[in-house]
Amino acid sequence: MGLKLGEFKLTSGRELMQMEEVISTINSSIDVKRQILKNKDLIITMLKVVEEMVKAFKNDKKVLLCGNGGSAADAQHIAAELSGKFYFDREPLFAEALHVNTSYLTAVANDYSYDEVYSRLVKAKGRKGDILIGISTSGNSENVVRAIKTANSIGMITVGMTGRTGGKIKDVCKYLINVPSDDTPRIQEAHIMIGHIICELVEKELFND
C-alpha cells in the first residue's frame, strides 16, 4: 500500500512539498522491491549465486567484489558482512572489495588506465573457482566489464549486479542480478538488500548446523 500524505499533520506548504517528496521516494523504493518479489527468475538466480558461494567457500576459495562510487561502497559492505560476520559468531570468510588499496588504485589508474584497475587485480588475486561480483547500476562500467572478462578467462564464477537492462555486463557474466529499475538510487538500495539476503543465506548454509 505505501505511505499516504493524509496520515501526516503538516503546518506549511514547504513541509507539504517535502513530505510529498519523501513519500514518493519511499514508495518508489518499495515498488522496486515488490517487482523483485514478483520476479521468480531473478530470485532463482540469487539462490544460484548463494549455492556457488557456498561451494566456493567450502573449497577454500574466495569472493572478490568491485564497483565504482556507491557500488564500490556496496562491494565493500558485502565483503565486510562475509569476512566479518552477518548474524552468527563464526569463522571469517575470504571476501574482499578490490578498491580498498588506494595506492594500488591510483598507481594503476595513473600508469595504465582506470579501465584496468580491477582487471589487473583480478589477474593477480583471482584463481579458478573463485567468485567475482561486479556491481554497476548501468551495467556499462568499463573497469567492471573488463574485470569480469578477465575473471572468466581465469575460470572464476562471475556475477553481475546491475539495473534493469544489464548493460554490457549482461553478455559477459555467468549470473545476472538485474534489479528492475532504471533509477540509480533505487537500484543501489535494492543491491544492498540483495547483498544482505545472499550473505544471510550463505552464512546459514555454512554455519547453521
JSON list of C-alpha atoms in Angstrom, two decimals, residues 16-203:
[
{"chain": "A", "resi": 16, "resn": "LEU", "atom": "CA", "xyz": [3.78, 19.58, 2.39]},
{"chain": "A", "resi": 17, "resn": "MET", "atom": "CA", "xyz": [6.07, 19.57, -0.65]},
{"chain": "A", "resi": 18, "resn": "GLN", "atom": "CA", "xyz": [8.93, 17.95, 1.26]},
{"chain": "A", "resi": 19, "resn": "MET", "atom": "CA", "xyz": [6.64, 15.29, 2.69]},
{"chain": "A", "resi": 20, "resn": "GLU", "atom": "CA", "xyz": [5.31, 14.54, -0.78]},
{"chain": "A", "resi": 21, "resn": "GLU", "atom": "CA", "xyz": [8.87, 14.03, -1.99]},
{"chain": "A", "resi": 22, "resn": "VAL", "atom": "CA", "xyz": [9.76, 11.77, 0.95]},
{"chain": "A", "resi": 23, "resn": "ILE", "atom": "CA", "xyz": [6.64, 9.64, 0.49]},
{"chain": "A", "resi": 24, "resn": "SER", "atom": "CA", "xyz": [7.18, 9.40, -3.27]},
{"chain": "A", "resi": 25, "resn": "THR", "atom": "CA", "xyz": [10.79, 8.28, -2.81]},
{"chain": "A", "resi": 26, "resn": "ILE", "atom": "CA", "xyz": [9.95, 5.66, -0.18]},
{"chain": "A", "resi": 27, "resn": "ASN", "atom": "CA", "xyz": [7.07, 4.31, -2.26]},
{"chain": "A", "resi": 28, "resn": "SER", "atom": "CA", "xyz": [9.36, 4.12, -5.31]},
{"chain": "A", "resi": 29, "resn": "SER", "atom": "CA", "xyz": [11.86, 2.08, -3.32]},
{"chain": "A", "resi": 30, "resn": "ILE", "atom": "CA", "xyz": [9.11, -0.20, -2.05]},
{"chain": "A", "resi": 31, "resn": "ASP", "atom": "CA", "xyz": [7.79, -0.65, -5.60]},
{"chain": "A", "resi": 32, "resn": "VAL", "atom": "CA", "xyz": [11.18, -1.85, -6.87]},
{"chain": "A", "resi": 33, "resn": "LYS", "atom": "CA", "xyz": [11.35, -4.43, -4.10]},
{"chain": "A", "resi": 34, "resn": "ARG", "atom": "CA", "xyz": [7.81, -5.57, -4.90]},
{"chain": "A", "resi": 35, "resn": "GLN", "atom": "CA", "xyz": [8.85, -6.08, -8.51]},
{"chain": "A", "resi": 36, "resn": "ILE", "atom": "CA", "xyz": [11.76, -8.22, -7.31]},
{"chain": "A", "resi": 37, "resn": "LEU", "atom": "CA", "xyz": [9.34, -10.29, -5.23]},
{"chain": "A", "resi": 38, "resn": "LYS", "atom": "CA", "xyz": [7.29, -11.00, -8.37]},
{"chain": "A", "resi": 39, "resn": "ASN", "atom": "CA", "xyz": [10.34, -11.96, -10.45]},
{"chain": "A", "resi": 40, "resn": "LYS", "atom": "CA", "xyz": [10.78, -15.69, -9.96]},
{"chain": "A", "resi": 41, "resn": "ASP", "atom": "CA", "xyz": [13.73, -15.92, -12.34]},
{"chain": "A", "resi": 42, "resn": "LEU", "atom": "CA", "xyz": [15.61, -13.18, -10.51]},
{"chain": "A", "resi": 43, "resn": "ILE", "atom": "CA", "xyz": [15.08, -14.85, -7.13]},
{"chain": "A", "resi": 44, "resn": "ILE", "atom": "CA", "xyz": [16.20, -18.21, -8.55]},
{"chain": "A", "resi": 45, "resn": "THR", "atom": "CA", "xyz": [19.37, -16.51, -9.85]},
{"chain": "A", "resi": 46, "resn": "MET", "atom": "CA", "xyz": [20.03, -15.12, -6.37]},
{"chain": "A", "resi": 47, "resn": "LEU", "atom": "CA", "xyz": [19.72, -18.63, -4.94]},
{"chain": "A", "resi": 48, "resn": "LYS", "atom": "CA", "xyz": [22.10, -20.00, -7.58]},
{"chain": "A", "resi": 49, "resn": "VAL", "atom": "CA", "xyz": [24.65, -17.36, -6.56]},
{"chain": "A", "resi": 50, "resn": "VAL", "atom": "CA", "xyz": [24.24, -18.42, -2.93]},
{"chain": "A", "resi": 51, "resn": "GLU", "atom": "CA", "xyz": [24.87, -22.03, -3.99]},
{"chain": "A", "resi": 52, "resn": "GLU", "atom": "CA", "xyz": [28.01, -21.06, -5.92]},
{"chain": "A", "resi": 53, "resn": "MET", "atom": "CA", "xyz": [29.34, -19.02, -2.99]},
{"chain": "A", "resi": 54, "resn": "VAL", "atom": "CA", "xyz": [28.73, -21.82, -0.50]},
{"chain": "A", "resi": 55, "resn": "LYS", "atom": "CA", "xyz": [30.53, -24.25, -2.81]},
{"chain": "A", "resi": 56, "resn": "ALA", "atom": "CA", "xyz": [33.43, -21.84, -3.25]},
{"chain": "A", "resi": 57, "resn": "PHE", "atom": "CA", "xyz": [33.91, -21.22, 0.46]},
{"chain": "A", "resi": 58, "resn": "LYS", "atom": "CA", "xyz": [33.70, -24.95, 1.20]},
{"chain": "A", "resi": 59, "resn": "ASN", "atom": "CA", "xyz": [36.52, -25.47, -1.30]},
{"chain": "A", "resi": 60, "resn": "ASP", "atom": "CA", "xyz": [38.72, -22.79, 0.28]},
{"chain": "A", "resi": 61, "resn": "LYS", "atom": "CA", "xyz": [38.02, -20.30, -2.49]},
{"chain": "A", "resi": 62, "resn": "LYS", "atom": "CA", "xyz": [37.26, -16.58, -2.16]},
{"chain": "A", "resi": 63, "resn": "VAL", "atom": "CA", "xyz": [34.83, -13.90, -3.26]},
{"chain": "A", "resi": 64, "resn": "LEU", "atom": "CA", "xyz": [36.11, -10.69, -4.86]},
{"chain": "A", "resi": 65, "resn": "LEU", "atom": "CA", "xyz": [33.88, -7.68, -5.46]},
{"chain": "A", "resi": 66, "resn": "CYS", "atom": "CA", "xyz": [34.21, -4.47, -7.44]},
{"chain": "A", "resi": 67, "resn": "GLY", "atom": "CA", "xyz": [32.26, -1.37, -8.38]},
{"chain": "A", "resi": 68, "resn": "ASN", "atom": "CA", "xyz": [32.52, 2.41, -8.61]},
{"chain": "A", "resi": 69, "resn": "GLY", "atom": "CA", "xyz": [31.17, 5.13, -6.33]},
{"chain": "A", "resi": 70, "resn": "GLY", "atom": "CA", "xyz": [28.13, 3.90, -4.42]},
{"chain": "A", "resi": 71, "resn": "SER", "atom": "CA", "xyz": [28.64, 0.47, -5.97]},
{"chain": "A", "resi": 72, "resn": "ALA", "atom": "CA", "xyz": [32.18, 0.41, -4.56]},
{"chain": "A", "resi": 73, "resn": "ALA", "atom": "CA", "xyz": [30.66, 1.12, -1.15]},
{"chain": "A", "resi": 74, "resn": "ASP", "atom": "CA", "xyz": [28.21, -1.74, -1.69]},
{"chain": "A", "resi": 75, "resn": "ALA", "atom": "CA", "xyz": [31.07, -4.05, -2.69]},
{"chain": "A", "resi": 76, "resn": "GLN", "atom": "CA", "xyz": [32.95, -3.15, 0.48]},
{"chain": "A", "resi": 77, "resn": "HIS", "atom": "CA", "xyz": [29.79, -3.53, 2.58]},
{"chain": "A", "resi": 78, "resn": "ILE", "atom": "CA", "xyz": [29.05, -7.02, 1.26]},
{"chain": "A", "resi": 79, "resn": "ALA", "atom": "CA", "xyz": [32.69, -8.08, 1.65]},
{"chain": "A", "resi": 80, "resn": "ALA", "atom": "CA", "xyz": [32.60, -6.91, 5.26]},
{"chain": "A", "resi": 81, "resn": "GLU", "atom": "CA", "xyz": [29.46, -8.93, 6.00]},
{"chain": "A", "resi": 82, "resn": "LEU", "atom": "CA", "xyz": [31.18, -12.06, 4.70]},
{"chain": "A", "resi": 83, "resn": "SER", "atom": "CA", "xyz": [34.67, -11.58, 6.11]},
{"chain": "A", "resi": 84, "resn": "GLY", "atom": "CA", "xyz": [33.39, -10.28, 9.46]},
{"chain": "A", "resi": 85, "resn": "LYS", "atom": "CA", "xyz": [30.01, -11.77, 10.29]},
{"chain": "A", "resi": 86, "resn": "PHE", "atom": "CA", "xyz": [26.35, -11.27, 9.50]},
{"chain": "A", "resi": 87, "resn": "TYR", "atom": "CA", "xyz": [24.21, -12.85, 12.23]},
{"chain": "A", "resi": 88, "resn": "PHE", "atom": "CA", "xyz": [26.38, -15.66, 13.54]},
{"chain": "A", "resi": 89, "resn": "ASP", "atom": "CA", "xyz": [29.56, -15.58, 15.61]},
{"chain": "A", "resi": 90, "resn": "ARG", "atom": "CA", "xyz": [31.57, -17.77, 13.25]},
{"chain": "A", "resi": 91, "resn": "GLU", "atom": "CA", "xyz": [34.81, -18.16, 11.35]},
{"chain": "A", "resi": 92, "resn": "PRO", "atom": "CA", "xyz": [35.61, -15.41, 8.80]},
{"chain": "A", "resi": 93, "resn": "LEU", "atom": "CA", "xyz": [35.11, -15.95, 5.08]},
{"chain": "A", "resi": 94, "resn": "PHE", "atom": "CA", "xyz": [37.60, -14.78, 2.46]},
{"chain": "A", "resi": 95, "resn": "ALA", "atom": "CA", "xyz": [35.86, -11.86, 0.75]},
{"chain": "A", "resi": 96, "resn": "GLU", "atom": "CA", "xyz": [37.48, -8.65, -0.44]},
{"chain": "A", "resi": 97, "resn": "ALA", "atom": "CA", "xyz": [36.46, -5.48, -2.27]},
{"chain": "A", "resi": 98, "resn": "LEU", "atom": "CA", "xyz": [39.09, -4.68, -4.88]},
{"chain": "A", "resi": 99, "resn": "HIS", "atom": "CA", "xyz": [39.19, -0.89, -4.46]},
{"chain": "A", "resi": 100, "resn": "VAL", "atom": "CA", "xyz": [40.37, -0.69, -0.85]},
{"chain": "A", "resi": 101, "resn": "ASN", "atom": "CA", "xyz": [44.11, -0.26, -1.62]},
{"chain": "A", "resi": 102, "resn": "THR", "atom": "CA", "xyz": [44.20, 3.37, -2.73]},
{"chain": "A", "resi": 103, "resn": "SER", "atom": "CA", "xyz": [47.93, 3.32, -3.52]},
{"chain": "A", "resi": 104, "resn": "TYR", "atom": "CA", "xyz": [47.37, 0.47, -5.97]},
{"chain": "A", "resi": 105, "resn": "LEU", "atom": "CA", "xyz": [44.22, 2.06, -7.38]},
{"chain": "A", "resi": 106, "resn": "THR", "atom": "CA", "xyz": [45.82, 5.43, -8.06]},
{"chain": "A", "resi": 107, "resn": "ALA", "atom": "CA", "xyz": [49.06, 3.97, -9.37]},
{"chain": "A", "resi": 108, "resn": "VAL", "atom": "CA", "xyz": [47.41, 1.68, -11.91]},
{"chain": "A", "resi": 109, "resn": "ALA", "atom": "CA", "xyz": [44.89, 4.35, -12.94]},
{"chain": "A", "resi": 110, "resn": "ASN", "atom": "CA", "xyz": [47.79, 6.75, -13.48]},
{"chain": "A", "resi": 111, "resn": "ASP", "atom": "CA", "xyz": [50.26, 4.37, -15.14]},
{"chain": "A", "resi": 112, "resn": "TYR", "atom": "CA", "xyz": [47.80, 2.34, -17.22]},
{"chain": "A", "resi": 113, "resn": "SER", "atom": "CA", "xyz": [44.13, 3.35, -17.23]},
{"chain": "A", "resi": 114, "resn": "TYR", "atom": "CA", "xyz": [41.25, 3.49, -14.78]},
{"chain": "A", "resi": 115, "resn": "ASP", "atom": "CA", "xyz": [39.60, 0.92, -17.02]},
{"chain": "A", "resi": 116, "resn": "GLU", "atom": "CA", "xyz": [42.33, -1.54, -15.97]},
{"chain": "A", "resi": 117, "resn": "VAL", "atom": "CA", "xyz": [42.26, -1.12, -12.19]},
{"chain": "A", "resi": 118, "resn": "TYR", "atom": "CA", "xyz": [40.05, -4.12, -11.45]},
{"chain": "A", "resi": 119, "resn": "SER", "atom": "CA", "xyz": [41.02, -6.49, -14.26]},
{"chain": "A", "resi": 120, "resn": "ARG", "atom": "CA", "xyz": [44.69, -6.23, -13.31]},
{"chain": "A", "resi": 121, "resn": "LEU", "atom": "CA", "xyz": [43.92, -7.04, -9.68]},
{"chain": "A", "resi": 122, "resn": "VAL", "atom": "CA", "xyz": [41.64, -9.91, -10.67]},
{"chain": "A", "resi": 123, "resn": "LYS", "atom": "CA", "xyz": [44.54, -11.31, -12.66]},
{"chain": "A", "resi": 124, "resn": "ALA", "atom": "CA", "xyz": [46.77, -11.02, -9.59]},
{"chain": "A", "resi": 125, "resn": "LYS", "atom": "CA", "xyz": [44.35, -12.38, -6.98]},
{"chain": "A", "resi": 126, "resn": "GLY", "atom": "CA", "xyz": [41.80, -14.47, -8.82]},
{"chain": "A", "resi": 127, "resn": "ARG", "atom": "CA", "xyz": [42.06, -18.23, -9.15]},
{"chain": "A", "resi": 128, "resn": "LYS", "atom": "CA", "xyz": [39.90, -20.84, -10.85]},
{"chain": "A", "resi": 129, "resn": "GLY", "atom": "CA", "xyz": [36.82, -21.50, -8.74]},
{"chain": "A", "resi": 130, "resn": "ASP", "atom": "CA", "xyz": [36.88, -18.08, -7.05]},
{"chain": "A", "resi": 131, "resn": "ILE", "atom": "CA", "xyz": [33.90, -15.76, -7.49]},
{"chain": "A", "resi": 132, "resn": "LEU", "atom": "CA", "xyz": [33.86, -12.20, -8.80]},
{"chain": "A", "resi": 133, "resn": "ILE", "atom": "CA", "xyz": [30.85, -9.99, -8.15]},
{"chain": "A", "resi": 134, "resn": "GLY", "atom": "CA", "xyz": [30.85, -6.91, -10.36]},
{"chain": "A", "resi": 135, "resn": "ILE", "atom": "CA", "xyz": [28.42, -4.16, -9.35]},
{"chain": "A", "resi": 136, "resn": "SER", "atom": "CA", "xyz": [27.30, -1.46, -11.79]},
{"chain": "A", "resi": 137, "resn": "THR", "atom": "CA", "xyz": [23.88, 0.19, -11.86]},
{"chain": "A", "resi": 138, "resn": "SER", "atom": "CA", "xyz": [24.15, 0.84, -15.61]},
{"chain": "A", "resi": 139, "resn": "GLY", "atom": "CA", "xyz": [25.94, -2.42, -16.33]},
{"chain": "A", "resi": 140, "resn": "ASN", "atom": "CA", "xyz": [28.35, -0.46, -18.52]},
{"chain": "A", "resi": 141, "resn": "SER", "atom": "CA", "xyz": [31.23, 0.43, -16.17]},
{"chain": "A", "resi": 142, "resn": "GLU", "atom": "CA", "xyz": [34.21, -0.44, -18.34]},
{"chain": "A", "resi": 143, "resn": "ASN", "atom": "CA", "xyz": [36.53, -1.37, -15.47]},
{"chain": "A", "resi": 144, "resn": "VAL", "atom": "CA", "xyz": [33.91, -3.77, -14.10]},
{"chain": "A", "resi": 145, "resn": "VAL", "atom": "CA", "xyz": [33.22, -5.26, -17.53]},
{"chain": "A", "resi": 146, "resn": "ARG", "atom": "CA", "xyz": [36.95, -5.86, -18.09]},
{"chain": "A", "resi": 147, "resn": "ALA", "atom": "CA", "xyz": [37.29, -7.39, -14.62]},
{"chain": "A", "resi": 148, "resn": "ILE", "atom": "CA", "xyz": [34.51, -9.86, -15.38]},
{"chain": "A", "resi": 149, "resn": "LYS", "atom": "CA", "xyz": [36.07, -10.78, -18.73]},
{"chain": "A", "resi": 150, "resn": "THR", "atom": "CA", "xyz": [39.41, -11.39, -17.02]},
{"chain": "A", "resi": 151, "resn": "ALA", "atom": "CA", "xyz": [37.73, -13.47, -14.31]},
{"chain": "A", "resi": 152, "resn": "ASN", "atom": "CA", "xyz": [36.03, -15.59, -16.98]},
{"chain": "A", "resi": 153, "resn": "SER", "atom": "CA", "xyz": [39.38, -16.25, -18.64]},
{"chain": "A", "resi": 154, "resn": "ILE", "atom": "CA", "xyz": [40.79, -17.48, -15.32]},
{"chain": "A", "resi": 155, "resn": "GLY", "atom": "CA", "xyz": [37.88, -19.83, -14.70]},
{"chain": "A", "resi": 156, "resn": "MET", "atom": "CA", "xyz": [36.22, -17.80, -11.96]},
{"chain": "A", "resi": 157, "resn": "ILE", "atom": "CA", "xyz": [32.45, -17.72, -11.42]},
{"chain": "A", "resi": 158, "resn": "THR", "atom": "CA", "xyz": [31.19, -14.28, -12.44]},
{"chain": "A", "resi": 159, "resn": "VAL", "atom": "CA", "xyz": [28.17, -12.42, -11.09]},
{"chain": "A", "resi": 160, "resn": "GLY", "atom": "CA", "xyz": [26.86, -9.08, -12.33]},
{"chain": "A", "resi": 161, "resn": "MET", "atom": "CA", "xyz": [24.66, -6.86, -10.19]},
{"chain": "A", "resi": 162, "resn": "THR", "atom": "CA", "xyz": [23.08, -4.20, -12.39]},
{"chain": "A", "resi": 163, "resn": "GLY", "atom": "CA", "xyz": [19.94, -2.26, -13.20]},
{"chain": "A", "resi": 164, "resn": "ARG", "atom": "CA", "xyz": [17.13, -3.34, -15.49]},
{"chain": "A", "resi": 165, "resn": "THR", "atom": "CA", "xyz": [18.94, -3.74, -18.82]},
{"chain": "A", "resi": 166, "resn": "GLY", "atom": "CA", "xyz": [22.11, -5.38, -17.56]},
{"chain": "A", "resi": 167, "resn": "GLY", "atom": "CA", "xyz": [24.14, -3.23, -19.95]},
{"chain": "A", "resi": 168, "resn": "LYS", "atom": "CA", "xyz": [27.37, -4.74, -21.27]},
{"chain": "A", "resi": 169, "resn": "ILE", "atom": "CA", "xyz": [27.70, -6.91, -18.17]},
{"chain": "A", "resi": 170, "resn": "LYS", "atom": "CA", "xyz": [24.65, -8.92, -19.22]},
{"chain": "A", "resi": 171, "resn": "ASP", "atom": "CA", "xyz": [26.64, -10.53, -22.02]},
{"chain": "A", "resi": 172, "resn": "VAL", "atom": "CA", "xyz": [29.81, -11.35, -20.08]},
{"chain": "A", "resi": 173, "resn": "CYS", "atom": "CA", "xyz": [28.76, -12.66, -16.64]},
{"chain": "A", "resi": 174, "resn": "LYS", "atom": "CA", "xyz": [27.54, -16.14, -15.75]},
{"chain": "A", "resi": 175, "resn": "TYR", "atom": "CA", "xyz": [24.84, -14.88, -13.37]},
{"chain": "A", "resi": 176, "resn": "LEU", "atom": "CA", "xyz": [22.99, -11.60, -13.86]},
{"chain": "A", "resi": 177, "resn": "ILE", "atom": "CA", "xyz": [21.11, -10.00, -10.97]},
{"chain": "A", "resi": 178, "resn": "ASN", "atom": "CA", "xyz": [19.44, -7.10, -12.77]},
{"chain": "A", "resi": 179, "resn": "VAL", "atom": "CA", "xyz": [17.25, -5.01, -10.47]},
{"chain": "A", "resi": 180, "resn": "PRO", "atom": "CA", "xyz": [14.05, -3.98, -12.33]},
{"chain": "A", "resi": 181, "resn": "SER", "atom": "CA", "xyz": [14.70, -0.23, -12.24]},
{"chain": "A", "resi": 182, "resn": "ASP", "atom": "CA", "xyz": [16.48, 2.48, -14.22]},
{"chain": "A", "resi": 183, "resn": "ASP", "atom": "CA", "xyz": [16.81, 4.83, -11.23]},
{"chain": "A", "resi": 184, "resn": "THR", "atom": "CA", "xyz": [20.34, 4.65, -9.79]},
{"chain": "A", "resi": 185, "resn": "PRO", "atom": "CA", "xyz": [19.47, 5.27, -6.08]},
{"chain": "A", "resi": 186, "resn": "ARG", "atom": "CA", "xyz": [16.63, 2.73, -6.19]},
{"chain": "A", "resi": 187, "resn": "ILE", "atom": "CA", "xyz": [18.91, 0.18, -7.85]},
{"chain": "A", "resi": 188, "resn": "GLN", "atom": "CA", "xyz": [21.59, 0.69, -5.19]},
{"chain": "A", "resi": 189, "resn": "GLU", "atom": "CA", "xyz": [19.04, 0.30, -2.40]},
{"chain": "A", "resi": 190, "resn": "ALA", "atom": "CA", "xyz": [17.95, -3.00, -3.92]},
{"chain": "A", "resi": 191, "resn": "HIS", "atom": "CA", "xyz": [21.55, -4.11, -4.45]},
{"chain": "A", "resi": 192, "resn": "ILE", "atom": "CA", "xyz": [22.36, -3.86, -0.77]},
{"chain": "A", "resi": 193, "resn": "MET", "atom": "CA", "xyz": [19.12, -5.65, 0.14]},
{"chain": "A", "resi": 194, "resn": "ILE", "atom": "CA", "xyz": [20.04, -8.46, -2.25]},
{"chain": "A", "resi": 195, "resn": "GLY", "atom": "CA", "xyz": [23.59, -8.48, -0.90]},
{"chain": "A", "resi": 196, "resn": "HIS", "atom": "CA", "xyz": [22.25, -8.86, 2.62]},
{"chain": "A", "resi": 197, "resn": "ILE", "atom": "CA", "xyz": [19.97, -11.71, 1.58]},
{"chain": "A", "resi": 198, "resn": "ILE", "atom": "CA", "xyz": [22.86, -13.53, -0.09]},
{"chain": "A", "resi": 199, "resn": "CYS", "atom": "CA", "xyz": [25.14, -13.03, 2.92]},
{"chain": "A", "resi": 200, "resn": "GLU", "atom": "CA", "xyz": [22.46, -14.27, 5.31]},
{"chain": "A", "resi": 201, "resn": "LEU", "atom": "CA", "xyz": [21.76, -17.41, 3.27]},
{"chain": "A", "resi": 202, "resn": "VAL", "atom": "CA", "xyz": [25.44, -18.19, 2.71]},
{"chain": "A", "resi": 203, "resn": "GLU", "atom": "CA", "xyz": [26.13, -17.86, 6.43]}
]
